[in-house]
XYZ file of C-alpha atoms in Angstrom:
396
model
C -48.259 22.811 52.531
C -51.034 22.822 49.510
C -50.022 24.861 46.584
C -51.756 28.158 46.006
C -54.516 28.010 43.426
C -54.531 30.360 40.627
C -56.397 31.172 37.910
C -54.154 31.809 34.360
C -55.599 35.678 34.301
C -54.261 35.849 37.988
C -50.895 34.145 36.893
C -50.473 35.965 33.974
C -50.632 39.729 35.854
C -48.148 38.129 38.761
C -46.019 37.459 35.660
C -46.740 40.739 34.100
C -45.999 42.233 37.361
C -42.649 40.574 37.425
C -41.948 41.451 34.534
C -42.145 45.225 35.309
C -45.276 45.320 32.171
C -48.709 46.724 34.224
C -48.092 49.640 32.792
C -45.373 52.211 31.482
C -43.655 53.713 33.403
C -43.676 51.239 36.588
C -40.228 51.856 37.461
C -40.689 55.211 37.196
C -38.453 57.706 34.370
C -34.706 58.853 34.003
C -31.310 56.975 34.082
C -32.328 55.588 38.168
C -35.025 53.985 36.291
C -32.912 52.090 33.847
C -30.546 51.179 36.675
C -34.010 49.660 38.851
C -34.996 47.536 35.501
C -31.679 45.764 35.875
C -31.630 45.483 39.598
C -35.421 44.079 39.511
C -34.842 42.008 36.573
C -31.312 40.956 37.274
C -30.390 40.625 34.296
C -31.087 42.077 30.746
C -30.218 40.383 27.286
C -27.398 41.715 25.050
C -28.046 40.489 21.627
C -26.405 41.954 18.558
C -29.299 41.661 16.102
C -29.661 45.707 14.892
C -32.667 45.623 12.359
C -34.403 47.691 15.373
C -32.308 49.106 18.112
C -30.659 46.326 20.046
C -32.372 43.455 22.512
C -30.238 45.484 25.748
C -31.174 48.764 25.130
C -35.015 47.782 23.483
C -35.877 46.001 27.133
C -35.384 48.904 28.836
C -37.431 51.694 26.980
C -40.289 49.144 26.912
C -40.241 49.989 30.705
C -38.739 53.419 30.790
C -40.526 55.995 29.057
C -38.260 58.244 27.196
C -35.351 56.079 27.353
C -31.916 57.422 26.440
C -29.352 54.683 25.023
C -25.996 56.430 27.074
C -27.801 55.996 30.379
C -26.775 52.039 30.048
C -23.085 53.497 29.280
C -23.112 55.929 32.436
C -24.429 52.852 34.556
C -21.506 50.920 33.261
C -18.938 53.489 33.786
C -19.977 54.057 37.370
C -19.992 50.772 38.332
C -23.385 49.974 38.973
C -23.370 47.072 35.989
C -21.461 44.713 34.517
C -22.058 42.390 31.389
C -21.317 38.684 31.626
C -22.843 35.026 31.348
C -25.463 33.241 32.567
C -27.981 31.494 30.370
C -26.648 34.440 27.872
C -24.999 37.347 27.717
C -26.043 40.392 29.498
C -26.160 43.340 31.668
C -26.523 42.278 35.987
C -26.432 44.146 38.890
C -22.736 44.516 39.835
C -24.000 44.549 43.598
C -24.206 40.957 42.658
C -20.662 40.267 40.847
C -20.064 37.471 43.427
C -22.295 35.435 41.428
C -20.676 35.017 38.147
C -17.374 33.467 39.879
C -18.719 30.019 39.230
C -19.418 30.226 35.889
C -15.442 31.812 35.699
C -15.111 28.662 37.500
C -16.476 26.629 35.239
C -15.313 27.984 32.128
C -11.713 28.215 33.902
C -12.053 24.124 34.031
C -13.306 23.454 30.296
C -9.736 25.160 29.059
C -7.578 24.113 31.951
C -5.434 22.075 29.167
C -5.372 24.764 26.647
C -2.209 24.398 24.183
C 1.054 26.281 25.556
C 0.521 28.600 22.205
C -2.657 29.576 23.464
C -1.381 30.098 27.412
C 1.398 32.528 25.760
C -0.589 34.353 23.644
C -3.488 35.182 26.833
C -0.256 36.213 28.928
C 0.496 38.606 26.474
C -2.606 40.125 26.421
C -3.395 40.276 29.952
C 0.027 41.450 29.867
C -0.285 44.306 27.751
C -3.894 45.134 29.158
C -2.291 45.533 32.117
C -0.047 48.014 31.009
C -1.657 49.893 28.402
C -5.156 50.301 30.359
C -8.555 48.902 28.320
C -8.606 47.234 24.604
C -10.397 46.197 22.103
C -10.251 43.278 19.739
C -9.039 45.380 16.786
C -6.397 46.823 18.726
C -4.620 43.587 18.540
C -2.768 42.537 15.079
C -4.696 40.564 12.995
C -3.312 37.122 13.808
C -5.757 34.510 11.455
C -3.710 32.301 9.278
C -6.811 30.995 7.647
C -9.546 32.916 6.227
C -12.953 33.284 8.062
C -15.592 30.607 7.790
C -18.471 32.920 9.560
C -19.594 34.989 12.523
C -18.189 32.691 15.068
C -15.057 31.718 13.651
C -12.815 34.638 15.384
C -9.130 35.140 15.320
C -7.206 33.764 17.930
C -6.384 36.946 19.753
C -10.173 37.377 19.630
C -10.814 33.950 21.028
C -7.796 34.610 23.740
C -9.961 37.709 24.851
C -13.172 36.060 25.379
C -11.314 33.203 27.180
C -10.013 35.625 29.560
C -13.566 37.495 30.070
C -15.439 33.971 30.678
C -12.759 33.268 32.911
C -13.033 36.300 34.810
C -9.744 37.500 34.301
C -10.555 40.609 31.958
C -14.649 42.112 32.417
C -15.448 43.719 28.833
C -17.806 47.200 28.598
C -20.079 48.050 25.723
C -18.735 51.433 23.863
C -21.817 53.095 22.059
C -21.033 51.533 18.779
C -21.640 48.480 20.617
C -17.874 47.240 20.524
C -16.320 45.646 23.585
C -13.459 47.146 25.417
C -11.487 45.130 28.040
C -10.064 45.901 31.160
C -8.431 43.495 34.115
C -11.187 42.789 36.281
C -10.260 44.784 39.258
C -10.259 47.620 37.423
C -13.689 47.520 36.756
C -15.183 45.855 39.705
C -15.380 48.717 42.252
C -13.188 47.452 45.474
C -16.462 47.646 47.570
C -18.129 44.939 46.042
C -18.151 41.734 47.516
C -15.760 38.969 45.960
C -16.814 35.764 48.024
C -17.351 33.133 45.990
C -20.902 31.831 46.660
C -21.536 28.336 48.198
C -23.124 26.000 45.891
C -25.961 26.584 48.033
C -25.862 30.276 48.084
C -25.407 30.209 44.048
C -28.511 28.000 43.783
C -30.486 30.016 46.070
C -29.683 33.723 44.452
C -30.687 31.734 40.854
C -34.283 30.522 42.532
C -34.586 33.861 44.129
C -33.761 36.093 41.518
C -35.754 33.901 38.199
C -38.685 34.432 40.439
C -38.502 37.860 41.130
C -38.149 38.579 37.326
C -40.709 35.694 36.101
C -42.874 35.751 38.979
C -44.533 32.185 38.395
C -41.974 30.201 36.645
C -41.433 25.960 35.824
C -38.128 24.400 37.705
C -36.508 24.353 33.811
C -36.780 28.191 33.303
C -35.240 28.716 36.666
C -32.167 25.781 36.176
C -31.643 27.262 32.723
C -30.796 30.282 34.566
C -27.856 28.065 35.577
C -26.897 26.207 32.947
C -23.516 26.763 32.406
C -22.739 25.336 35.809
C -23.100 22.516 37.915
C -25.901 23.484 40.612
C -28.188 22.335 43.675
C -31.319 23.782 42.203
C -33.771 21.233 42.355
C -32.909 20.266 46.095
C -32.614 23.961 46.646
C -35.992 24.325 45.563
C -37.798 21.584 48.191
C -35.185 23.109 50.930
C -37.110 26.829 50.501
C -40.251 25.541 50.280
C -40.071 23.983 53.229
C -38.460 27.515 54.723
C -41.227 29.488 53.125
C -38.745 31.612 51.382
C -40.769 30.359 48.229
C -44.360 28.369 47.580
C -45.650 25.901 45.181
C -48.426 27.279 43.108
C -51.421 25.249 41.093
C -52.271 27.114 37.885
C -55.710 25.928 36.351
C -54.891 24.004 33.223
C -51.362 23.630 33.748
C -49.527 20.505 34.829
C -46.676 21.783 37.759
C -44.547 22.413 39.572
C -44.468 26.208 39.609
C -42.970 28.619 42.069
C -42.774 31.951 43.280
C -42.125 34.306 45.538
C -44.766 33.945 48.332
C -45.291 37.794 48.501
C -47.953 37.383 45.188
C -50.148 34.903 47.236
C -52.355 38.260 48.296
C -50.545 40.907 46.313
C -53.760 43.122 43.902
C -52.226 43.712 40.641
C -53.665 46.141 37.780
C -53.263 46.003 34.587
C -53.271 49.360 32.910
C -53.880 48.344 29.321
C -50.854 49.732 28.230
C -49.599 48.732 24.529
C -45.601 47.520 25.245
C -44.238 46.654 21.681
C -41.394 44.258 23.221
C -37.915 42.531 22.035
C -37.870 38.733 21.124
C -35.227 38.631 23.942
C -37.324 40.344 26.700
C -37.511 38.357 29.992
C -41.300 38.147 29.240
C -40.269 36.119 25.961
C -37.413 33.741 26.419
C -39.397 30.805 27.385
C -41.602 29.785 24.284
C -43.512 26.646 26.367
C -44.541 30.008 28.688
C -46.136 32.223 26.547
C -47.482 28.986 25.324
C -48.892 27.815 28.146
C -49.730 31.160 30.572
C -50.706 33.431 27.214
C -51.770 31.217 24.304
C -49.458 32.944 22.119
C -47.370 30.300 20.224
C -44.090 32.628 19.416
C -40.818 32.149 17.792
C -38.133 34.889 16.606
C -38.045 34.150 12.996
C -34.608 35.522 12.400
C -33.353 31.500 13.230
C -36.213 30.016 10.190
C -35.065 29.412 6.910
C -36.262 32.452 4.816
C -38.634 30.302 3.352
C -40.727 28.611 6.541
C -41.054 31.728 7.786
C -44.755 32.912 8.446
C -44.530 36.765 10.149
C -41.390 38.206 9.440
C -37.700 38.363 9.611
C -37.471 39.908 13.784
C -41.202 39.811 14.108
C -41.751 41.945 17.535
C -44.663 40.658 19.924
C -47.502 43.550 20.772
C -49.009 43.226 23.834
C -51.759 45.256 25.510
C -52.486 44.603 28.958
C -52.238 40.637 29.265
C -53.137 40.062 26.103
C -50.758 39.308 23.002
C -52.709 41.163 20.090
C -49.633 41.420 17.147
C -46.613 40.933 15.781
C -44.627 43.652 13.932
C -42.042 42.448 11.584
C -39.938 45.711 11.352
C -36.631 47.545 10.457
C -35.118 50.741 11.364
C -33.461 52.645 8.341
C -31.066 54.927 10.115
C -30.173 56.183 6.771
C -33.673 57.536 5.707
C -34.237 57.931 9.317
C -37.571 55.547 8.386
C -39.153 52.637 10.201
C -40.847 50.632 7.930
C -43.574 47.312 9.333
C -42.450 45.071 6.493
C -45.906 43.262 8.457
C -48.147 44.097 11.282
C -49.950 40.523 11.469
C -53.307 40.790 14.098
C -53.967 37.738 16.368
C -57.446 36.444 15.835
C -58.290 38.919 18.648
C -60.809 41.993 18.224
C -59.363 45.280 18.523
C -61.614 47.677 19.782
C -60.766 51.682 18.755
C -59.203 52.089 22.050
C -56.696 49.586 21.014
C -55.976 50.616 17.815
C -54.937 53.973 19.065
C -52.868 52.457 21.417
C -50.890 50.410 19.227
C -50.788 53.558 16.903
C -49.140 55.689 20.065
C -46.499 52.680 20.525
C -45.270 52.792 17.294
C -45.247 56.078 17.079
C -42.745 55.878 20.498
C -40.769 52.995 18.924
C -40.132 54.772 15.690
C -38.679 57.850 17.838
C -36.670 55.579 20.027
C -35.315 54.468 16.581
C -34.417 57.686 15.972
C -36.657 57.290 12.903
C -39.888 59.694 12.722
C -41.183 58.411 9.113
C -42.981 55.510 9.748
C -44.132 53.219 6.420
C -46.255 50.038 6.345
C -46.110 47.529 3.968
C -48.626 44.719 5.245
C -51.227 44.229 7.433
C -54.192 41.753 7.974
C -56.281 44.600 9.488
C -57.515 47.271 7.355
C -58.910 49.392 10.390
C -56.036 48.899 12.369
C -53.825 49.941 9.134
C -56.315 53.397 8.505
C -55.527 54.569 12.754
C -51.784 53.840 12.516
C -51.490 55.637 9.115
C -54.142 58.988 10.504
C -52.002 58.771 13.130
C -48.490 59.937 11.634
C -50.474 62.047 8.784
């Protein structure tokens, strides 16, 4: 069958779509919302990274307006999410828990040979998990005979917990000061939920099925990196539901394929509201740097990995978008203290903003800085002196 043809603005609102980004609000408001950003999405990014409230909880208030951050606790503590692997960490539908038992699988077979020390010492704490009910890490005695040579280097009870969670024996929940607390498994998996391990098949279909529904036009690398940390069928997978027409080949002007998606966008109308979304650097629209590349134009990297001194926009420079256009990056942090957000640099792509837009990017960051829980807002920099005089009328 030929590919459908599509021009990039046509790609880029099927993405946009996808991405749950026409405009605010499109999954509509309240905690059900949150819950229908993870189920759509399938999976949301956990990153620790707090100059700005975290990647996790900032993906969801760029899609639910007046966002609340102990929603994504009540959604855990009913059982409608869990947090685990798959390209990353992150919050997934529990609905679909089935899923992660090949990457347990996988991660069960990298440590099958593990030291007896190391054996012992996860019986014990599954052990005493099991009796005292949920942990955390600093409930257990600090056991390092060596001191600390960074962020990664944990402790080995630490390292005997995370070894357990990858393996599926213990599932870990987020506690609002973003600690993890963990529980056997089958305490926190409701008894409902289907346990079947998935076919490698069935695993490499849900991956196809659900990258699409969250990218909506996406290369055969984005989706297989959705699967990276096991061995999987994806590529045959792919050919196998194009020929069912579960999926179709697409032809984007410009760009060399093949891309996919869901064949429900071949006639689907899409509007773009024009909305201003001021989003993480580890939203699902942003992950893929060759994408925004390549579908946008907008060359981006998270700075926070560049040397101090290569670094051209900021520290956690956040991408501004308004409707399918990328129009700014805001290098910001979030004092809690002062209860101040301060744009160390709002940098304006060689793009004209109109009035309009100005105001709009004025009313995000006025949003942002509440969802920050910080209603001072100061900037430092910016390359556009009438964009800089309607943000700062705007919080006069």
């Amino acid at each position: 069958m030929k590919p459908a043809e599509f021009s990039k603005s046509k790609a880029r609102k099927i993405i946009l779509h996808a991405a749950g980004l026409t405009r605010r609000g499109q999954f509509g408001n309240g905690p059900e919302a949150a819950y229908r950003v993870i189920d759509h999405l399938g999976f949301i990014q956990v990153d620790t990274n707090y100059v700005v409230e975290r990647a996790h909880h900032h993906a969801i208030a760029s899609r639910v307006p007046g966002y609340k951050t102990e929603w994504l606790e009540e959604l855990q503590a009913d059982g409608r999410i869990y947090e685990f692997w798959t390209r990353d960490s992150g919050f997934m539908p529990m609905s679909e828990f089935r899923f992660s038992l090949p990457i347990h699988d996988s991660f069960a077979d990298k440590w099958a040979s593990l030291p007896p020390a190391e054996v012992k010492l996860m019986n014990r704490i599954l052990d005493r998990i099991g009796r005292e009910g949920p942990l955390r890490a600093k409930d257990f005695d600090n056991d390092r005979h060596t001191k600390s040579s960074g962020w990664w280097d944990w402790r080995p009870s630490k390292v005997a917990l995370e070894r357990l969670h990858l393996t599926g024996q213990l599932l870990a929940t987020r506690r609002k000061d973003f600690h993890k607390s963990y529980d056997l498994t089958g305490n926190i998996v409701p008894a409902d939920v289907d346990k079947t391990k998935p076919t490698l098949e069935e695993f490499s279909r849900h991956i196809i099925v659900r990258s699409l529904k969250a990218l909506g036009i996406a290369y055969p690398k984005e989706i297989a990196w959705n699967a990276r940390l096991v061995k999987h069928g994806i590529k045959q997978e792919l050919k196998n539901l194009v020929i069912s027409g579960e999926i179709c080949e697409v032809s984007v002007e410009g760009l060399k394929g093949p891309l996919y998606m869901l064949p429900g966008y071949k006639n689907k109308k899409i509007t773009l509201a024009g909305d201003a979304f001021i989003l993480s650097p580890f939203d699902t629209l942003n992950v893929f740097r060759h994408r925004l590349r390549d579908f946008f134009g907008f060359d981006y990297q998270v700075e926070c990995f560049v040397p101090a001194a290569k670094r051209k926009y900021g520290y956690f420079s956040l991408p501004v978008l308004i409707g399918d256009l990328f129009v700014a990056r805001m290098d910001a942090k979030a004092d809690r203290k002062s209860h101040t957000l301060t744009i160390h640099n709002l940098h304006v792509e060689p793009v004209k903003i109109t009035q309009p837009m100005a105001e709009k990017i004025a009313d995000a960051i006025r949003d942002f800085a509440g969802f920050n829980g910080c209603p001072q807002v100061v900037i430092r920099q910016s390359n556009h002196p009438a964009l800089l005089k309607t943000i700062r009328h705007t919080f006069k």
